[in-house]
Coordinates of C-alpha atoms in Angstrom, one line a residue:
M487 CA 105.9 116.2 88.5
N488 CA 103.9 117.1 85.4
H489 CA 106.1 116.1 82.4
P490 CA 105.6 113.1 80.1
S491 CA 108.9 111.5 80.8
I492 CA 109.4 112.6 84.5
P493 CA 107.6 109.9 86.5
H494 CA 109.6 107.0 85.0
L495 CA 112.9 108.8 85.6
I496 CA 111.9 109.8 89.1
L497 CA 110.7 106.4 90.1
A498 CA 113.8 104.7 88.6
A499 CA 116.1 107.2 90.3
V500 CA 114.5 107.1 93.7
A501 CA 113.5 103.4 93.9
F502 CA 115.9 102.9 96.8
L503 CA 113.9 105.6 98.7
L504 CA 110.8 103.6 98.5
G505 CA 109.6 100.8 100.9
V506 CA 107.7 97.6 101.2
S507 CA 104.1 98.2 102.3
E508 CA 102.6 97.0 105.5
C509 CA 100.5 94.4 103.8
S510 CA 100.3 92.1 106.8
A511 CA 96.9 93.7 107.6
S512 CA 93.4 92.6 106.8
T513 CA 91.9 95.5 105.0
N514 CA 88.3 94.3 104.7
V515 CA 88.1 94.9 100.9
P516 CA 84.9 93.5 99.5
E517 CA 84.4 91.8 96.1
D518 CA 87.3 93.2 94.0
T519 CA 89.9 90.7 95.2
S520 CA 92.3 91.9 92.5
F521 CA 92.7 95.0 94.5
A522 CA 92.7 93.6 98.0
C523 CA 95.8 93.5 100.2
K524 CA 96.0 89.7 100.3
A525 CA 98.5 89.0 103.0
V526 CA 97.7 87.4 106.4
S527 CA 96.2 89.4 109.2
V528 CA 98.3 91.2 111.7
S529 CA 99.9 88.8 114.1
S530 CA 101.8 89.2 117.4
L531 CA 105.0 88.5 115.5
S532 CA 104.6 91.3 113.0
Q533 CA 103.4 93.7 115.7
T534 CA 106.6 93.1 117.7
G535 CA 108.9 93.2 114.7
N536 CA 109.9 89.5 115.2
S537 CA 108.4 88.3 112.0
P538 CA 111.0 87.0 109.5
A539 CA 109.2 89.1 106.8
A540 CA 109.7 92.3 108.9
A541 CA 113.3 91.7 109.9
S542 CA 116.4 93.4 108.5
A543 CA 119.8 91.7 108.5
V544 CA 121.5 95.1 108.9
S545 CA 121.0 96.3 112.4
I546 CA 121.0 100.0 113.4
P547 CA 123.4 100.5 116.4
P548 CA 122.2 102.7 119.3
G549 CA 122.9 106.3 118.6
Q550 CA 123.2 106.0 114.9
I551 CA 119.9 107.6 114.1
D552 CA 120.8 110.5 116.4
A553 CA 124.2 110.9 114.7
A554 CA 122.5 111.0 111.3
I555 CA 120.2 113.8 112.6
H556 CA 123.1 115.7 113.9
A557 CA 124.8 115.4 110.5
L558 CA 121.8 116.9 108.6
D559 CA 122.9 120.6 108.9
G560 CA 126.2 119.8 107.1
I561 CA 124.5 117.6 104.5
V562 CA 121.9 120.2 103.6
Q563 CA 124.4 123.1 103.6
D564 CA 126.8 121.3 101.3
R565 CA 124.1 120.1 98.8
L566 CA 122.4 123.5 98.9
A567 CA 125.7 125.2 98.0
R568 CA 126.5 122.8 95.2
T569 CA 123.1 123.3 93.5
G570 CA 122.5 127.0 94.3
V571 CA 118.8 126.2 95.0
P572 CA 117.5 129.3 96.9
G573 CA 115.8 127.5 99.8
I574 CA 115.0 124.2 101.5
A575 CA 113.2 123.1 104.6
I576 CA 113.7 119.7 106.4
A577 CA 111.8 118.0 109.1
V578 CA 112.5 114.6 110.7
V579 CA 110.1 112.6 112.9
H580 CA 111.3 109.8 115.2
N581 CA 109.2 107.8 117.7
D582 CA 106.3 110.2 117.2
V583 CA 108.5 113.3 118.1
V584 CA 109.6 116.0 115.7
V585 CA 113.4 115.8 116.3
Y586 CA 114.5 118.1 113.6
A587 CA 112.8 121.1 111.8
K588 CA 114.9 123.7 110.1
G589 CA 114.9 126.0 107.1
F590 CA 117.9 127.0 105.0
G591 CA 118.3 129.7 102.4
V592 CA 115.7 132.2 101.2
R593 CA 112.1 132.2 100.1
E594 CA 112.9 134.4 97.1
V595 CA 116.3 134.8 95.5
G596 CA 117.8 138.3 95.8
T597 CA 116.0 139.0 99.1
D598 CA 116.7 138.3 102.8
K599 CA 113.4 136.5 103.3
K600 CA 114.6 133.4 105.3
V601 CA 113.1 130.0 105.0
D602 CA 111.9 128.6 108.3
E603 CA 109.8 125.7 109.6
N604 CA 106.6 127.5 108.8
T605 CA 107.4 128.6 105.3
V606 CA 104.8 127.4 102.9
F607 CA 106.0 125.5 99.8
Q608 CA 104.0 124.0 96.9
L609 CA 104.2 120.2 97.4
A610 CA 103.6 119.1 93.8
S611 CA 103.1 115.3 93.7
I612 CA 103.5 114.8 97.4
S613 CA 99.9 115.9 97.2
K614 CA 99.1 112.3 96.1
P615 CA 100.0 110.5 99.4
V616 CA 98.4 113.4 101.3
G617 CA 95.2 113.1 99.3
A618 CA 95.2 109.3 99.7
T619 CA 95.2 109.9 103.5
V620 CA 92.0 112.0 103.0
I621 CA 90.4 109.2 101.1
A622 CA 91.5 106.7 103.7
K623 CA 89.5 108.7 106.2
V624 CA 86.4 108.4 104.1
V625 CA 87.0 104.7 103.4
G626 CA 87.4 104.2 107.2
K627 CA 83.8 105.5 107.7
G628 CA 82.6 102.7 105.3
K629 CA 80.7 104.9 102.7
V630 CA 83.2 104.2 99.9
Q631 CA 85.9 101.6 99.4
W632 CA 89.0 101.7 97.3
N633 CA 87.3 99.3 94.9
T634 CA 84.2 101.5 94.5
P635 CA 83.7 102.3 90.8
V636 CA 84.4 105.9 90.0
V637 CA 81.2 106.2 88.0
K638 CA 79.1 105.5 91.0
Y639 CA 79.7 109.1 92.1
L640 CA 81.3 110.8 89.1
R641 CA 78.5 109.8 86.7
N642 CA 79.8 111.5 83.6
F643 CA 83.3 110.0 83.9
E644 CA 84.2 108.0 80.8
L645 CA 87.2 106.2 79.3
S646 CA 87.6 105.1 75.8
S647 CA 86.7 101.5 76.8
P648 CA 83.1 100.9 78.0
Y649 CA 84.4 98.0 80.2
A650 CA 87.0 100.2 81.8
T651 CA 84.5 103.0 82.3
R652 CA 82.2 100.7 84.2
N653 CA 84.8 99.0 86.3
V654 CA 87.6 101.5 87.0
T655 CA 87.8 102.0 90.7
L656 CA 89.2 104.7 93.0
G657 CA 92.1 102.4 93.7
D658 CA 92.8 101.7 90.1
L659 CA 93.3 105.4 89.5
Y660 CA 95.3 106.0 92.6
S661 CA 97.7 103.1 91.7
H662 CA 98.0 104.3 88.1
R663 CA 96.7 101.1 86.6
S664 CA 93.6 102.3 84.8
G665 CA 95.2 102.0 81.3
L666 CA 95.3 105.8 80.8
P667 CA 98.6 106.9 79.2
D668 CA 101.4 108.5 81.1
H669 CA 100.4 112.0 82.3
A670 CA 97.1 112.0 80.5
G671 CA 95.4 115.4 80.5
D672 CA 98.5 117.4 81.6
L673 CA 98.9 119.1 78.2
L674 CA 95.2 120.2 78.4
E675 CA 96.1 121.9 81.7
D676 CA 98.9 123.7 80.1
L677 CA 96.5 125.1 77.5
G678 CA 94.2 126.5 80.2
F679 CA 91.4 123.8 80.5
G680 CA 89.9 123.4 83.9
R681 CA 89.4 120.3 86.0
T682 CA 85.9 119.4 84.8
E683 CA 86.7 119.7 81.1
I684 CA 90.0 117.9 81.4
L685 CA 88.3 114.9 83.1
R686 CA 85.6 114.9 80.4
R687 CA 88.2 114.8 77.7
L688 CA 90.0 111.8 79.1
R689 CA 87.5 109.7 77.2
F690 CA 89.5 110.4 74.0
E691 CA 92.7 109.0 75.4
P692 CA 93.8 105.6 74.1
L693 CA 93.9 102.9 76.8
A694 CA 96.6 100.3 77.6
P695 CA 95.4 97.0 79.0
F696 CA 93.2 97.6 82.1
R697 CA 94.8 96.8 85.5
A698 CA 97.9 95.4 83.7
T699 CA 99.9 98.5 82.8
Y700 CA 101.4 101.2 85.1
A701 CA 101.3 104.8 83.8
Y702 CA 101.5 107.9 86.1
T703 CA 98.4 110.1 85.7
N704 CA 97.7 113.3 87.6
F705 CA 94.2 113.5 86.3
G706 CA 93.4 109.9 86.9
V707 CA 94.1 110.5 90.6
T708 CA 92.1 113.7 90.4
A709 CA 89.1 111.9 89.0
A710 CA 89.1 109.4 91.9
A711 CA 89.4 112.2 94.4
E712 CA 86.5 114.1 92.8
A713 CA 84.3 111.0 93.1
V714 CA 85.1 110.7 96.8
A715 CA 84.3 114.4 97.3
K716 CA 81.0 114.0 95.5
S717 CA 80.2 111.0 97.8
E718 CA 80.7 113.4 100.7
G719 CA 78.7 116.2 99.1
M720 CA 81.5 118.8 99.2
A721 CA 84.4 120.1 97.2
W722 CA 87.7 118.2 97.4
E723 CA 89.5 121.2 98.8
E724 CA 87.0 121.5 101.7
L725 CA 86.9 117.8 102.3
S726 CA 90.7 117.7 102.7
K727 CA 90.5 120.6 105.2
Q728 CA 87.8 119.1 107.3
V729 CA 89.0 115.5 107.5
L730 CA 92.8 115.9 107.6
Y731 CA 94.2 119.4 107.9
R732 CA 92.0 120.7 110.6
P733 CA 92.1 117.6 112.9
L734 CA 95.9 117.6 112.7
G735 CA 96.2 121.3 113.2
M736 CA 97.8 121.7 109.8
T737 CA 97.0 125.4 109.7
S738 CA 99.4 126.3 107.0
T739 CA 98.2 123.6 104.6
S740 CA 95.7 124.0 101.8
S741 CA 94.5 122.4 98.6
R742 CA 93.8 125.8 97.1
F743 CA 96.4 127.8 95.2
S744 CA 94.9 131.1 96.5
D745 CA 95.7 130.1 100.1
Y746 CA 99.4 129.5 99.2
D747 CA 99.5 132.7 97.1
N748 CA 98.1 134.8 100.0
S749 CA 100.5 133.4 102.5
P750 CA 102.9 136.0 103.8
N751 CA 105.5 133.3 104.4
K752 CA 105.5 131.5 101.1
A753 CA 108.5 130.2 99.0
L754 CA 108.4 131.3 95.4
L755 CA 109.2 128.9 92.6
H756 CA 112.6 129.2 91.0
V757 CA 114.2 127.9 87.8
R758 CA 117.9 127.8 86.9
V759 CA 118.7 130.2 84.0
G760 CA 122.3 129.7 82.9
D761 CA 124.4 129.9 86.1
H762 CA 121.8 131.6 88.3
W763 CA 118.3 131.1 89.7
E764 CA 115.2 133.2 89.0
A765 CA 111.7 133.4 90.4
K766 CA 110.3 133.4 86.9
Y767 CA 107.0 131.5 86.9
T768 CA 103.8 131.0 88.8
R769 CA 102.2 127.5 88.9
R770 CA 98.5 127.3 89.6
P771 CA 97.7 123.6 90.0
D772 CA 94.1 123.9 91.1
S773 CA 92.8 121.8 88.2
Q774 CA 94.7 118.8 89.5
S775 CA 94.6 119.8 93.2
P776 CA 94.3 116.2 94.6
A777 CA 97.4 115.2 92.6
G778 CA 99.6 118.2 92.7
G779 CA 97.9 121.2 94.3
V780 CA 98.6 121.0 98.1
S781 CA 100.8 123.6 99.7
S782 CA 102.2 123.1 103.2
S783 CA 105.1 123.8 105.6
I784 CA 107.5 121.3 107.2
A785 CA 105.9 122.0 110.6
D786 CA 102.6 120.8 109.1
M787 CA 104.1 117.9 107.1
A788 CA 105.8 116.6 110.3
K789 CA 102.3 116.2 111.7
W790 CA 101.3 114.2 108.7
L791 CA 104.4 112.0 109.0
R792 CA 103.5 111.4 112.7
L793 CA 100.0 110.3 111.6
Q794 CA 101.4 108.0 109.0
L795 CA 104.0 106.4 111.2
A796 CA 101.4 105.9 114.0
N797 CA 99.0 104.2 111.6
G798 CA 96.3 106.8 111.7
K799 CA 96.7 108.1 115.3
F800 CA 97.8 111.6 116.3
N801 CA 98.5 112.5 119.9
G802 CA 97.0 109.2 120.9
Q803 CA 93.7 109.8 119.1
E804 CA 92.6 107.9 116.1
I805 CA 92.2 110.3 113.1
I806 CA 92.3 107.7 110.3
N807 CA 91.2 104.1 110.6
A808 CA 94.4 102.0 110.7
K809 CA 93.2 99.3 108.2
A810 CA 92.0 102.0 105.7
L811 CA 95.4 103.8 106.0
I812 CA 97.5 100.6 105.8
Q813 CA 95.7 99.7 102.6
T814 CA 97.2 102.7 100.9
R815 CA 100.6 101.2 101.5
C816 CA 100.1 97.9 99.7
P817 CA 102.0 97.4 96.5
Y818 CA 99.3 97.2 93.8
M819 CA 101.4 97.9 90.7
M820 CA 105.1 97.4 89.7
S821 CA 106.3 100.9 89.0
N822 CA 109.9 100.2 88.2
A823 CA 110.7 96.8 86.7
P824 CA 114.1 95.3 87.3
D825 CA 116.4 95.8 84.3
T826 CA 118.7 92.9 85.4
S827 CA 118.1 89.7 87.3
I828 CA 119.7 91.1 90.5
S829 CA 117.9 94.5 90.5
R830 CA 115.2 95.2 93.0
A831 CA 111.7 96.1 91.7
S832 CA 109.8 99.0 93.2
F833 CA 106.0 99.4 93.4
Y834 CA 103.2 101.8 93.7
G835 CA 100.4 101.6 96.3
L836 CA 97.6 104.2 96.6
G837 CA 99.4 107.5 96.1
M838 CA 102.5 106.1 97.7
G839 CA 105.8 104.6 96.3
I840 CA 106.8 101.3 97.8
A841 CA 109.9 99.1 97.6
Y842 CA 112.6 97.3 99.5
D843 CA 115.8 99.2 100.4
E844 CA 119.4 98.0 100.5
A845 CA 119.0 96.8 104.2
G846 CA 115.8 94.9 103.4
R847 CA 113.6 97.3 105.3
V848 CA 110.1 98.5 104.5
R849 CA 110.3 102.0 103.0
F850 CA 107.7 104.4 101.7
S851 CA 108.5 107.4 99.6
H852 CA 107.2 109.9 97.0
S853 CA 108.9 112.7 95.1
G854 CA 107.2 115.7 93.6
A855 CA 108.3 118.4 91.3
F856 CA 107.2 121.3 89.1
A857 CA 109.5 122.1 86.2
L858 CA 108.5 125.7 86.8
G859 CA 110.3 125.7 90.1
A860 CA 109.6 123.2 92.9
A861 CA 111.0 119.9 94.1
T862 CA 109.9 117.9 97.2
T863 CA 110.4 114.4 98.7
I864 CA 109.1 112.4 101.7
A865 CA 110.4 109.0 102.9
M866 CA 109.6 106.8 105.8
L867 CA 111.1 103.8 107.6
P868 CA 108.1 102.5 109.5
S869 CA 110.1 99.8 111.3
E870 CA 112.1 102.6 112.9
K871 CA 109.2 105.0 113.3
L872 CA 111.3 107.4 111.3
G873 CA 110.2 109.8 108.6
I874 CA 111.7 112.8 106.8
V875 CA 110.3 115.5 104.5
A876 CA 112.4 117.9 102.3
L877 CA 110.7 120.8 100.5
T878 CA 112.6 123.1 98.1
N879 CA 111.7 126.2 96.0
G880 CA 113.9 125.2 93.0
M881 CA 113.2 123.2 89.8
P882 CA 114.1 119.5 90.1
V883 CA 117.9 119.1 90.2
G884 CA 117.9 116.2 92.7
L885 CA 118.4 118.3 95.9
P886 CA 115.7 116.9 98.2
E887 CA 116.3 113.3 97.0
A888 CA 120.1 113.6 97.6
V889 CA 119.6 115.0 101.1
I890 CA 117.2 112.3 102.1
S891 CA 119.3 109.5 100.5
S892 CA 122.4 110.7 102.3
F893 CA 120.5 110.9 105.6
L894 CA 119.0 107.4 105.2
D895 CA 122.5 106.0 104.4
L896 CA 123.7 107.4 107.7
V897 CA 120.7 106.0 109.5
E898 CA 121.0 102.5 108.2
L899 CA 124.6 102.0 107.1
G900 CA 126.5 104.6 109.2
S901 CA 128.1 106.4 106.2
V902 CA 126.9 108.1 103.0
Q903 CA 127.4 105.5 100.3
R904 CA 127.8 107.6 97.2
D905 CA 127.5 111.1 95.8
W906 CA 123.7 111.1 95.5
L907 CA 123.6 114.6 94.2
A908 CA 125.8 113.8 91.2
L909 CA 123.7 110.8 90.4
Y910 CA 120.4 112.6 90.7
G911 CA 121.7 115.7 88.9
S912 CA 122.6 113.7 85.8
L913 CA 119.2 111.9 85.9
F914 CA 117.2 115.0 86.4
A915 CA 119.0 116.8 83.6
Q916 CA 117.4 114.3 81.2
L917 CA 114.0 115.7 82.1
F918 CA 114.7 118.9 80.3
Q919 CA 115.9 117.5 77.0
N920 CA 113.6 118.7 74.2
P921 CA 112.3 115.7 72.1
S922 CA 111.3 117.9 69.2
R923 CA 113.0 117.1 65.8
L924 CA 113.7 120.9 65.6
A925 CA 115.6 121.0 68.9
N926 CA 119.2 122.0 68.6
Q927 CA 118.8 122.4 64.9
T928 CA 120.1 125.4 62.9
P929 CA 117.4 126.9 60.7
L930 CA 118.0 126.0 57.0
A931 CA 119.9 128.6 55.0
N932 CA 117.6 128.1 52.0
P933 CA 114.3 126.7 53.2
A934 CA 111.5 125.8 50.7
P935 CA 109.2 128.8 50.8
P936 CA 105.8 128.7 52.4
K937 CA 102.5 129.3 50.7
A938 CA 100.6 132.6 51.2
N939 CA 99.6 133.2 54.8
S940 CA 95.9 133.0 53.8
A941 CA 96.4 129.3 52.7
Y942 CA 97.1 128.4 56.3
A943 CA 94.7 130.7 58.1
G944 CA 91.5 129.2 59.4
T945 CA 89.9 127.2 62.2
Y946 CA 91.1 123.6 62.8
L947 CA 89.2 121.1 65.0
N948 CA 90.4 118.4 67.4
S949 CA 88.1 116.4 69.7
Y950 CA 90.7 116.3 72.5
Y951 CA 92.3 119.7 72.4
G952 CA 89.3 121.6 71.0
S953 CA 89.6 124.2 68.2
A954 CA 92.8 125.9 67.1
R955 CA 92.8 129.1 65.0
I956 CA 95.5 130.3 62.6
V957 CA 95.2 134.0 62.1
E958 CA 97.1 136.5 60.1
R959 CA 98.7 139.4 61.9
S960 CA 101.1 142.1 60.8
Q961 CA 104.1 140.2 62.1
G962 CA 102.9 136.9 60.5
L963 CA 100.9 133.9 61.4
V964 CA 99.7 133.3 65.0
M965 CA 98.2 130.1 66.5
L966 CA 95.5 130.4 69.1
L967 CA 95.0 127.4 71.4
G968 CA 92.8 126.4 74.4
P969 CA 89.8 128.0 76.0
K970 CA 91.7 131.2 76.7
H971 CA 92.9 131.5 73.1
L972 CA 96.5 131.5 74.1
E973 CA 98.6 133.1 71.3
F974 CA 101.7 131.5 69.9
P975 CA 103.5 133.2 67.0
L976 CA 104.5 130.8 64.2
K977 CA 107.9 131.1 62.6
H978 CA 108.5 129.6 59.2
W979 CA 111.0 126.7 59.2
D980 CA 110.8 124.9 55.9
D981 CA 108.1 124.4 53.2
N982 CA 104.9 123.8 55.2
T983 CA 106.5 123.4 58.5
F984 CA 106.5 126.1 61.1
S985 CA 108.0 126.3 64.6
Y986 CA 106.6 127.7 67.8
I987 CA 107.5 127.9 71.5
P988 CA 105.0 126.2 73.9
T989 CA 104.5 127.4 77.4
G990 CA 103.5 125.8 80.7
E991 CA 104.7 123.0 82.9
N992 CA 105.4 120.6 80.1
A993 CA 107.1 123.0 77.7
D994 CA 110.5 121.9 76.5
G995 CA 111.3 124.6 74.0
I996 CA 110.8 124.8 70.3
S997 CA 108.3 122.5 68.6
A998 CA 107.1 121.9 65.1
V999 CA 103.7 122.6 63.4
D1000 CA 103.2 120.7 60.2
F1001 CA 100.5 121.5 57.6
T1002 CA 99.2 119.0 55.1
A1003 CA 97.7 120.2 51.8
G1004 CA 94.2 119.4 50.8
S1005 CA 92.2 120.3 47.7
G1006 CA 91.8 123.8 46.4
G1007 CA 95.1 125.1 47.5
R1008 CA 94.1 125.2 51.2
F1009 CA 95.6 123.1 53.9
R1010 CA 93.4 120.3 55.3
T1011 CA 95.2 119.3 58.5
M1012 CA 97.7 120.7 61.0
M1013 CA 99.8 118.5 63.3
I1014 CA 101.3 120.1 66.5
E1015 CA 104.3 118.1 67.4
N1016 CA 104.4 118.6 71.2
L1017 CA 100.7 117.9 71.4
N1018 CA 100.9 114.7 69.4
E1019 CA 101.4 112.4 72.4
N1020 CA 99.3 109.3 71.8
K1021 CA 98.7 110.6 68.2
L1022 CA 96.2 113.1 69.4
G1023 CA 97.9 116.2 67.9
T1024 CA 96.3 116.4 64.5
F1025 CA 93.7 119.2 63.9
T1026 CA 91.4 119.1 60.9
R1027 CA 90.3 122.3 59.1
D1028 CA 86.7 123.2 59.8
R1029 CA 84.9 123.1 56.4

């Protein structure tokens, strides 16, 4: 999901969905031992499930998985009714067979367009593990490795540290340990910048310690994917189609928004407005396609789950090299540190969430969401050859996570352990709290008056966001931002502070714009509050 605070909350909330990676495999990673999966090679014990490291003390009785599958209809219908989300589709894979695939609800609220197993949803951040599978295919051919420096193929890529620029690898970016700050570049996307320009501007972002800090970055992942695409001499979208979607017969899957948009069986995005749901927004994620731009159906995603659970094989044929694929499921960074001495940590691999569940089993997972109207989740228990995917067409309220958590409780423990929807609902509600100092404030009855409009008007420059123009219109001041000169009316708040309403995936509502006076009665700088993450939001008047 593309929101500055969302990844931490999602990863904390769904840590139990994640699993321990299959790091008992030799991955043949050269040179960069800091990135290698260092465990011993596959042995007969681990292959048969008799290894102590692979065992669970909580056995699954015969028939319990089947009973959980039979309970899914009731689980989904209950959670769907409680949230009001217009539609959801669920698929379950067990022992390389699709044992459940069903749609519920409608593709568009107010219509009778039913969701079915072939309905196409926007996947949001589930695009990351899908994209990591694409790269695993290329890694398996030997041309690139996960420790290949990004600049070898993306020659103009640059970070604020020369050392990090030279050394940051594909794997560093896919495991979110490059040092880039949380969701770096996402606000540029909201302003209309394209992929190439956003990646170029990452050089202005401040860096945390290299390979020592976890921070979730859509455009870090995108940079790595772009480098791999260049190594293959084709666009990422075409590479994904050729090496993954086509071989698996994923005919409804694409990394281009236009293909989703042109599908006659697509689920529209919905947001909750008061007590009802509306299909209000369109989300075009092409600029971060490898990280959030895939669209697919549960019928297609079930094929991807089969590939994952079979370690790269599909219908008995090797599609992805097993060692290259297993490497994506090694825990390279701690994504959710324990907050007590008895809490379990969770980890991030290469586009995949990883942790231990309550039964001590290996579990992989990833959630995805668009605040503009999508929420998705996948989870796998590789020891049981079991996987589940849930796709919805509603903003994140915890629905897919609650369904999957309830299902996995039934699978492993025989009963649903808690009201997951209530838990997730309270956590996800935090995502939409506006951090602005103006949020929930009543405008002053007697604010200090502003200066004349002409004192604020002009062009202001910022190396990261580009130029911003303040222009005088008949209705007052208007701020123009981004390459498309998006227009935002300014409303006076107090003295030299104005307010405006941002738009886009990361918009939370009202935000402040503060002007600071310079010489000659004109204002020298302008600070835009919601763009001031990492202190990048100050614009300086041109001349």
